[in-house]
């Protein structure tokens, strides 16, 4: 058992089946260790000042509480018998700042129009860009807040949120401001990402020759303002690029990410969702924190991610959303030693879904992850994928008391049953938010 913190304990979660995800060592879990859950049967967690002050076998935790508190009858006790308790889930990839709907495109895709065709014809991301630019600041902040509420309701306590439906310096900065305002007023921990290179805006896609270079230079010119944004003061601030067919090529991606690195931003990349252009090898070369999607990634690139420690963020809800059967092969990433995370990719085009439990269930069946590997993928490894290792993704002393009480006493059941919300109670910073 680990203990710390002089404050009086006000809350104990008792009799829980704890999956701590903690071994005291930093970094993600990979390869043969990807599925190490740090399980404690008959466990307890003591909370003071919003943080975990003791966690482990319940008799040890209670001895600590009795030594620390003058009166233990003032402690709020929640009996978690029959419940698996996890660290608050981490959703490592979302696009929550948007207005409008793409239900019309969904219907068109059902009758055979492809996602990349819609994008090429001014739909897709461009449709959402038009609706989002037209929305007021307060409207966008309210929409993001409602989406954070839905994620927290599903047990997510740390959320990565990308811009990318602005695509001009003023709009992208406005969307960073939306993220800052919504995050400041919400209990969830928000990790911001600048995705200025999400799609080539129509103004740069003119005939006969699109001026792609001008837009890439415009994005690079935005980076000093992004890096100076107040969002970067309290934690990591990332830069992401959508490198794929119909979006940006690997040379353009390299130009943006290299400049972002020089500006002090963390790096992420949308890679291999539709076609393999080489962005995953680039992510490994540049030491990116994560590479995301990875449906068309080669074994050599998986090994490169393992070597660079870049987290492979797999997004099976997107594959479902596209009506595709071509899923990222989670088991192959594990076999090659790359740390694997699972995220929702919640966005209006390909994954309008806040349910990370469903990503977990699909990640086991079609990503061929074991249940334990998938549980690590939505907690510890997801925290590493957003630069929050040491802060989120584990039940460990000194961390924010973020935890999920599930509706089951068997970890396997959390992926076996699917389609529902498995979170019964959710704690964020030591307070019940569900
Ligand atoms: Zn995405």
Coordinates of C-alpha atoms and ligand atoms in Angstrom, one line a residue:
X1 CA 0.0 0.0 0.0
X2 CA 1.1 3.5 -0.7
X3 CA 0.2 6.5 1.4
X4 CA 0.8 10.3 1.5
X5 CA -0.8 13.7 2.2
X6 CA -1.4 15.2 5.7
X7 CA -5.0 16.3 5.1
X8 CA -7.8 14.5 7.0
X9 CA -9.4 11.8 5.0
X10 CA -13.1 12.4 4.0
X11 CA -13.9 9.5 1.8
X12 CA -13.2 5.9 1.5
X13 CA -14.2 3.6 -1.3
X14 CA -14.3 0.2 0.4
X15 CA -14.5 -3.5 -0.6
X16 CA -13.7 -2.8 -4.2
X17 CA -12.1 -4.9 -6.9
X18 CA -9.4 -2.3 -7.8
X19 CA -7.7 -2.2 -11.2
X20 CA -5.0 0.3 -10.3
X21 CA -3.0 0.2 -13.6
X22 CA 0.0 1.1 -11.4
X23 CA 3.4 -0.5 -10.8
X24 CA 5.1 2.7 -9.6
X25 CA 7.0 3.1 -12.8
X26 CA 6.5 5.8 -15.4
X27 CA 5.3 5.4 -18.9
X28 CA 2.8 3.2 -20.8
X29 CA 2.6 -0.5 -20.7
X30 CA 3.5 -2.4 -23.9
X31 CA 4.1 -5.8 -25.3
X32 CA 3.8 -8.6 -22.8
X33 CA 3.0 -6.0 -20.1
X34 CA 0.2 -4.2 -21.9
X35 CA -2.4 -6.2 -19.9
X36 CA -1.0 -5.7 -16.4
X37 CA -4.0 -4.3 -14.4
X38 CA -2.5 -3.9 -10.9
X39 CA -5.5 -5.8 -9.5
X40 CA -6.3 -5.6 -5.8
X41 CA -9.2 -7.7 -4.6
X42 CA -10.8 -6.5 -1.4
X43 CA -9.3 -3.1 -2.0
X44 CA -10.0 0.4 -0.8
X45 CA -9.2 4.0 -1.7
X46 CA -8.9 6.9 0.7
X47 CA -9.4 10.4 -0.5
X48 CA -8.4 13.8 1.0
X49 CA -8.2 17.2 -0.6
X50 CA -9.4 15.8 -3.9
X51 CA -6.5 13.4 -4.2
X52 CA -5.9 9.7 -3.5
X53 CA -4.1 9.5 -0.1
X54 CA -4.0 5.7 0.2
X55 CA -4.9 2.8 -2.1
X56 CA -4.4 -0.9 -1.7
X57 CA -5.8 -3.8 0.4
X58 CA -8.6 -2.5 2.6
X59 CA -7.1 -3.5 6.0
X60 CA -4.0 -1.5 5.2
X61 CA -6.0 1.5 4.0
X62 CA -8.2 1.5 7.1
X63 CA -5.2 1.3 9.4
X64 CA -3.8 4.4 7.6
X65 CA -7.2 6.2 7.9
X66 CA -7.4 5.4 11.7
X67 CA -3.9 6.7 12.2
X68 CA -4.5 9.8 10.2
X69 CA -8.0 10.9 11.4
X70 CA -9.0 11.6 14.9
X71 CA -12.5 10.3 14.2
X72 CA -13.2 7.7 11.5
X73 CA -17.0 8.2 11.9
X74 CA -16.6 11.5 10.0
X75 CA -15.4 9.6 6.9
X76 CA -17.9 9.1 4.1
X77 CA -17.7 5.4 3.2
X78 CA -19.0 4.0 -0.1
X79 CA -19.3 0.3 -0.2
X80 CA -18.0 -0.8 -3.6
X81 CA -18.5 -4.5 -2.9
X82 CA -19.2 -6.3 -6.2
X83 CA -17.8 -3.6 -8.3
X84 CA -14.7 -3.3 -10.4
X85 CA -13.2 0.2 -9.8
X86 CA -11.0 1.7 -12.5
X87 CA -9.1 4.9 -12.8
X88 CA -11.2 7.6 -14.5
X89 CA -11.1 6.7 -18.2
X90 CA -9.0 8.8 -20.5
X91 CA -10.4 9.6 -24.0
X92 CA -7.3 10.4 -25.9
X93 CA -8.8 11.6 -29.2
X94 CA -11.9 13.7 -29.7
X95 CA -13.1 16.6 -31.8
X96 CA -15.6 18.3 -29.5
X97 CA -15.7 21.8 -30.9
X98 CA -18.3 21.7 -33.7
X99 CA -21.7 22.8 -34.7
X100 CA -24.2 21.3 -37.2
X101 CA -24.9 17.7 -38.1
X102 CA -23.7 15.3 -40.8
X103 CA -26.8 13.1 -40.7
X104 CA -27.4 14.0 -44.4
X105 CA -24.0 12.7 -45.3
X106 CA -24.5 9.6 -43.2
X107 CA -27.6 8.8 -45.2
X108 CA -25.6 9.5 -48.5
X109 CA -22.9 7.1 -47.4
X110 CA -25.5 4.4 -46.7
X111 CA -26.3 4.5 -50.4
X112 CA -22.8 4.3 -51.6
X113 CA -21.1 7.7 -51.5
X114 CA -17.7 7.4 -50.0
X115 CA -16.3 9.6 -47.2
X116 CA -13.4 10.7 -49.3
X117 CA -15.7 11.6 -52.2
X118 CA -17.8 13.8 -49.8
X119 CA -14.6 15.5 -48.6
X120 CA -13.4 16.1 -52.1
X121 CA -16.7 17.7 -53.1
X122 CA -16.8 20.3 -50.3
X123 CA -18.6 18.1 -47.8
X124 CA -17.3 16.1 -44.8
X125 CA -14.9 18.2 -42.7
X126 CA -15.7 21.3 -44.9
X127 CA -19.4 21.0 -44.1
X128 CA -18.7 21.0 -40.4
X129 CA -16.2 23.9 -40.8
X130 CA -19.0 26.1 -42.4
X131 CA -21.5 25.3 -39.6
X132 CA -18.8 25.8 -36.9
X133 CA -17.6 29.1 -38.3
X134 CA -21.2 30.4 -38.3
X135 CA -21.8 29.4 -34.6
X136 CA -21.4 31.9 -31.8
X137 CA -18.7 31.5 -29.1
X138 CA -21.3 30.7 -26.5
X139 CA -23.0 28.2 -28.7
X140 CA -19.8 26.3 -29.3
X141 CA -18.8 26.4 -25.6
X142 CA -22.3 25.1 -24.7
X143 CA -22.0 22.3 -27.2
X144 CA -18.6 21.3 -26.0
X145 CA -19.8 21.4 -22.4
X146 CA -22.7 19.1 -23.1
X147 CA -20.3 16.7 -24.8
X148 CA -17.9 16.8 -21.8
X149 CA -20.9 16.0 -19.6
X150 CA -21.8 13.0 -21.8
X151 CA -18.2 11.7 -21.6
X152 CA -18.0 12.1 -17.8
X153 CA -21.4 10.3 -17.6
X154 CA -19.6 7.4 -19.3
X155 CA -16.7 7.4 -16.8
X156 CA -14.3 9.6 -18.7
X157 CA -12.4 12.1 -16.5
X158 CA -9.6 13.2 -18.8
X159 CA -10.4 14.3 -22.4
X160 CA -8.2 15.4 -25.3
X161 CA -10.1 17.9 -27.4
X162 CA -8.9 19.1 -30.9
X163 CA -9.6 22.2 -32.9
X164 CA -9.7 21.8 -36.6
X165 CA -13.1 23.0 -37.8
X166 CA -11.8 26.6 -38.1
X167 CA -8.9 26.4 -40.6
X168 CA -8.2 30.1 -40.4
X169 CA -6.0 31.8 -37.8
X170 CA -8.9 33.7 -36.3
X171 CA -11.2 30.7 -36.2
X172 CA -8.6 28.3 -34.9
X173 CA -7.7 30.7 -32.1
X174 CA -11.4 31.2 -31.4
X175 CA -11.8 27.4 -31.0
X176 CA -8.8 27.3 -28.7
X177 CA -10.6 30.0 -26.6
X178 CA -13.8 27.8 -26.7
X179 CA -11.8 24.9 -25.4
X180 CA -10.3 27.0 -22.7
X181 CA -13.6 28.5 -21.6
X182 CA -15.5 25.2 -21.5
X183 CA -12.6 23.4 -19.8
X184 CA -12.3 26.1 -17.1
X185 CA -16.0 25.7 -16.2
X186 CA -16.0 21.9 -16.2
X187 CA -14.7 19.4 -13.7
X188 CA -13.2 17.1 -16.4
X189 CA -9.5 17.5 -17.2
X190 CA -9.1 18.7 -20.7
X191 CA -6.0 18.3 -22.9
X192 CA -6.0 20.7 -25.9
X193 CA -4.8 20.0 -29.4
X194 CA -4.4 22.3 -32.3
X195 CA -5.4 20.6 -35.5
X196 CA -5.1 23.5 -38.0
X197 CA -4.0 21.0 -40.7
X198 CA -7.3 19.1 -40.6
X199 CA -8.4 19.7 -44.2
X200 CA -7.4 22.0 -47.1
X201 CA -9.8 24.9 -47.1
X202 CA -11.7 25.6 -50.3
X203 CA -9.9 28.9 -50.7
X204 CA -6.7 27.0 -51.3
X205 CA -8.1 24.2 -53.4
X206 CA -8.8 26.4 -56.5
X207 CA -8.4 25.4 -60.1
X208 CA -6.3 24.8 -62.0
X209 CA -3.6 24.5 -59.3
X210 CA -4.4 24.3 -55.7
X211 CA -2.1 26.4 -53.5
X212 CA -1.5 23.8 -50.9
X213 CA 1.9 25.2 -49.9
X214 CA 0.3 28.5 -49.0
X215 CA -2.1 26.9 -46.6
X216 CA 0.6 24.8 -45.0
X217 CA 2.7 28.0 -44.5
X218 CA -0.4 29.6 -43.0
X219 CA -0.7 26.8 -40.5
X220 CA 3.0 27.0 -39.6
X221 CA 2.5 30.8 -39.2
X222 CA -0.3 30.1 -36.6
X223 CA 2.0 28.0 -34.4
X224 CA 3.7 30.8 -32.4
X225 CA 0.2 32.1 -31.4
X226 CA -1.0 28.6 -30.6
X227 CA 2.1 28.0 -28.4
X228 CA 1.5 31.3 -26.6
X229 CA -2.1 30.4 -25.9
X230 CA -3.0 30.3 -22.1
X231 CA -4.1 26.7 -22.6
X232 CA -0.4 25.7 -22.7
X233 CA 0.3 27.1 -19.3
X234 CA -1.3 24.3 -17.2
X235 CA -0.2 21.2 -19.1
X236 CA 0.6 19.9 -22.5
X237 CA -0.6 21.5 -25.7
X238 CA -0.4 19.4 -28.8
X239 CA -0.3 19.9 -32.5
X240 CA -1.9 17.3 -34.8
X241 CA -2.1 16.9 -38.6
X242 CA -4.5 14.8 -40.6
X243 CA -2.1 12.9 -42.9
X244 CA -4.0 10.8 -45.4
X245 CA -5.5 10.6 -48.9
X246 CA -7.7 13.7 -49.4
X247 CA -5.9 15.6 -46.5
X248 CA -2.2 16.3 -46.2
X249 CA 0.8 14.4 -47.5
X250 CA 3.8 13.3 -45.5
X251 CA 6.0 16.2 -46.6
X252 CA 3.3 18.7 -45.6
X253 CA 2.9 16.8 -42.3
X254 CA 6.6 16.9 -41.7
X255 CA 6.7 20.6 -42.3
X256 CA 3.9 21.4 -39.8
X257 CA 5.1 18.9 -37.1
X258 CA 8.7 20.0 -37.3
X259 CA 7.7 23.6 -36.8
X260 CA 5.3 22.6 -34.0
X261 CA 8.1 20.8 -32.2
X262 CA 10.4 23.8 -32.5
X263 CA 7.6 25.9 -31.1
X264 CA 7.5 23.6 -28.0
X265 CA 4.2 21.8 -28.8
X266 CA 3.7 18.1 -28.3
X267 CA 3.1 16.1 -31.5
X268 CA 0.2 13.9 -32.6
X269 CA -0.7 12.7 -36.1
X270 CA -3.8 11.2 -37.8
X271 CA -2.1 8.4 -39.7
X272 CA -3.1 5.5 -41.9
X273 CA -6.9 5.9 -41.5
X274 CA -7.5 5.3 -45.2
X275 CA -4.1 5.0 -46.9
X276 CA -0.5 4.5 -45.6
X277 CA 1.4 7.6 -46.7
X278 CA 4.3 7.1 -44.3
X279 CA 3.1 9.3 -41.4
X280 CA 3.5 6.6 -38.8
X281 CA 7.2 6.3 -39.5
X282 CA 7.4 10.1 -39.4
X283 CA 5.7 10.1 -36.0
X284 CA 8.3 7.7 -34.6
X285 CA 11.1 9.7 -36.2
X286 CA 9.9 13.0 -34.6
X287 CA 9.2 11.4 -31.3
X288 CA 5.5 12.1 -31.4
X289 CA 3.5 11.4 -28.3
X290 CA 0.9 9.5 -30.2
X291 CA 0.0 8.3 -33.7
X292 CA -3.7 7.8 -34.2
X293 CA -6.1 5.6 -36.3
X294 CA -3.4 3.2 -37.7
X295 CA -5.7 1.0 -39.8
X296 CA -3.2 0.6 -42.6
X297 CA 0.1 0.5 -40.6
X298 CA 2.8 -2.0 -41.5
X299 CA 4.6 -4.3 -39.0
X300 CA 7.9 -2.3 -39.5
X301 CA 6.1 0.9 -38.5
X302 CA 4.6 -0.8 -35.4
X303 CA 8.1 -1.7 -34.4
X304 CA 9.2 1.9 -35.0
X305 CA 6.5 3.1 -32.6
X306 CA 7.7 0.6 -30.0
X307 CA 11.2 2.0 -30.3
X308 CA 10.2 5.7 -30.1
X309 CA 7.6 5.0 -27.3
X310 CA 4.9 6.7 -29.4
X311 CA 1.5 5.5 -28.2
X312 CA -0.6 3.8 -30.9
X313 CA -4.2 5.3 -30.4
X314 CA -6.7 3.0 -32.1
X315 CA -10.2 4.3 -32.9
X316 CA -12.5 1.4 -33.6
X317 CA -15.7 3.5 -33.3
X318 CA -14.5 5.4 -36.4
X319 CA -14.3 2.1 -38.4
X320 CA -17.8 1.2 -37.3
X321 CA -18.9 4.8 -38.1
X322 CA -17.6 4.4 -41.6
X323 CA -19.4 1.1 -42.1
X324 CA -16.0 -0.4 -42.7
X325 CA -14.7 -3.8 -41.6
X326 CA -11.1 -2.9 -41.8
X327 CA -10.1 -2.4 -38.1
X328 CA -6.7 -1.5 -36.7
X329 CA -5.0 -4.7 -35.6
X330 CA -4.4 -4.1 -31.9
X331 CA -2.9 -7.5 -31.3
X332 CA -0.2 -6.9 -33.9
X333 CA 0.8 -3.6 -32.2
X334 CA 1.0 -5.4 -28.9
X335 CA 3.1 -8.1 -30.5
X336 CA 5.5 -5.6 -31.9
X337 CA 5.8 -3.9 -28.5
X338 CA 4.0 -0.6 -29.3
X339 CA 1.9 0.7 -26.4
X340 CA -1.7 0.7 -27.4
X341 CA -4.5 3.1 -26.4
X342 CA -8.2 3.1 -27.5
X343 CA -10.1 6.4 -27.9
X344 CA -13.6 7.4 -29.1
X345 CA -12.6 9.9 -31.9
X346 CA -16.0 11.5 -31.1
X347 CA -16.6 13.8 -34.1
X348 CA -19.6 14.6 -36.3
X349 CA -18.5 12.8 -39.4
X350 CA -17.2 9.4 -38.7
X351 CA -17.7 8.7 -34.9
X352 CA -20.7 10.5 -33.4
X353 CA -20.5 8.4 -30.2
X354 CA -19.4 9.2 -26.7
X355 CA -19.2 5.6 -25.4
X356 CA -15.6 4.6 -24.7
X357 CA -16.9 1.3 -23.3
X358 CA -18.1 0.4 -26.8
X359 CA -14.6 1.2 -28.2
X360 CA -13.3 -1.2 -25.5
X361 CA -15.7 -4.0 -26.6
X362 CA -14.9 -3.5 -30.3
X363 CA -11.2 -3.2 -29.6
X364 CA -11.3 -6.7 -28.1
X365 CA -13.4 -8.4 -30.8
X366 CA -12.0 -6.7 -34.0
X367 CA -8.7 -5.3 -32.7
X368 CA -8.1 -8.6 -31.0
X369 CA -6.9 -7.1 -27.8
X370 CA -7.3 -9.1 -24.6
X371 CA -9.8 -7.5 -22.2
X372 CA -6.9 -6.6 -19.8
X373 CA -5.0 -5.0 -22.7
X374 CA -8.0 -3.0 -23.7
X375 CA -8.6 -1.8 -20.1
X376 CA -5.0 -0.5 -20.0
X377 CA -5.7 1.1 -23.4
X378 CA -8.5 3.3 -22.0
X379 CA -6.6 4.3 -18.8
X380 CA -2.9 4.3 -18.3
X381 CA -1.8 4.2 -21.9
X382 CA -4.4 6.7 -22.9
X383 CA -3.1 9.1 -20.3
X384 CA 0.4 8.6 -21.8
X385 CA -1.0 9.3 -25.2
X386 CA -2.1 12.8 -24.0
X387 CA 1.0 13.6 -22.0
X388 CA -0.8 13.1 -18.7
X389 CA 1.3 10.1 -17.4
X390 CA 1.9 11.0 -13.7
X391 CA -1.5 12.7 -13.5
X392 CA -4.2 10.5 -14.9
X393 CA -4.9 6.9 -15.9
X394 CA -3.9 5.2 -12.6
X395 CA -5.2 4.7 -9.1
X396 CA -2.1 5.9 -7.2
X397 CA -1.3 8.1 -4.2
X398 CA -1.0 11.8 -5.0
X399 CA -3.1 11.7 -8.1
X400 CA -6.4 13.4 -8.6
X401 CA -9.1 11.2 -7.1
X402 CA -10.6 10.2 -10.5
X403 CA -12.3 6.8 -10.5
X404 CA -15.2 4.9 -12.1
X405 CA -17.3 2.4 -10.3
X406 CA -18.6 -0.1 -12.8
X407 CA -21.7 -2.3 -12.9
X408 CA -19.7 -5.5 -12.7
X409 CA -17.5 -7.5 -10.3
X410 CA -15.6 -9.1 -13.2
X411 CA -13.2 -7.1 -15.3
X412 CA -13.8 -9.4 -18.3
X413 CA -17.5 -8.5 -18.2
X414 CA -16.6 -4.8 -19.1
X415 CA -15.8 -5.9 -22.6
X416 CA -18.1 -9.0 -22.8
X417 CA -21.3 -7.0 -22.4
X418 CA -21.5 -4.1 -24.9
X419 CA -23.6 -1.2 -26.0
X420 CA -24.4 0.2 -22.5
X421 CA -22.8 2.6 -20.2
X422 CA -20.8 0.5 -17.6
X423 CA -20.2 3.5 -15.2
X424 CA -22.4 3.4 -12.2
X425 CA -20.6 6.2 -10.2
X426 CA -17.9 8.6 -11.4
X427 CA -15.5 10.5 -9.1
X428 CA -13.6 13.5 -10.3
X429 CA -11.2 15.3 -8.0
X430 CA -12.7 13.4 -5.0
X431 CA -16.2 14.6 -5.8
X432 CA -19.0 12.5 -7.2
X433 CA -20.1 13.7 -10.6
X434 CA -22.3 10.8 -11.4
Ligands
LIG1 ZN1 -9.6 12.5 -35.4

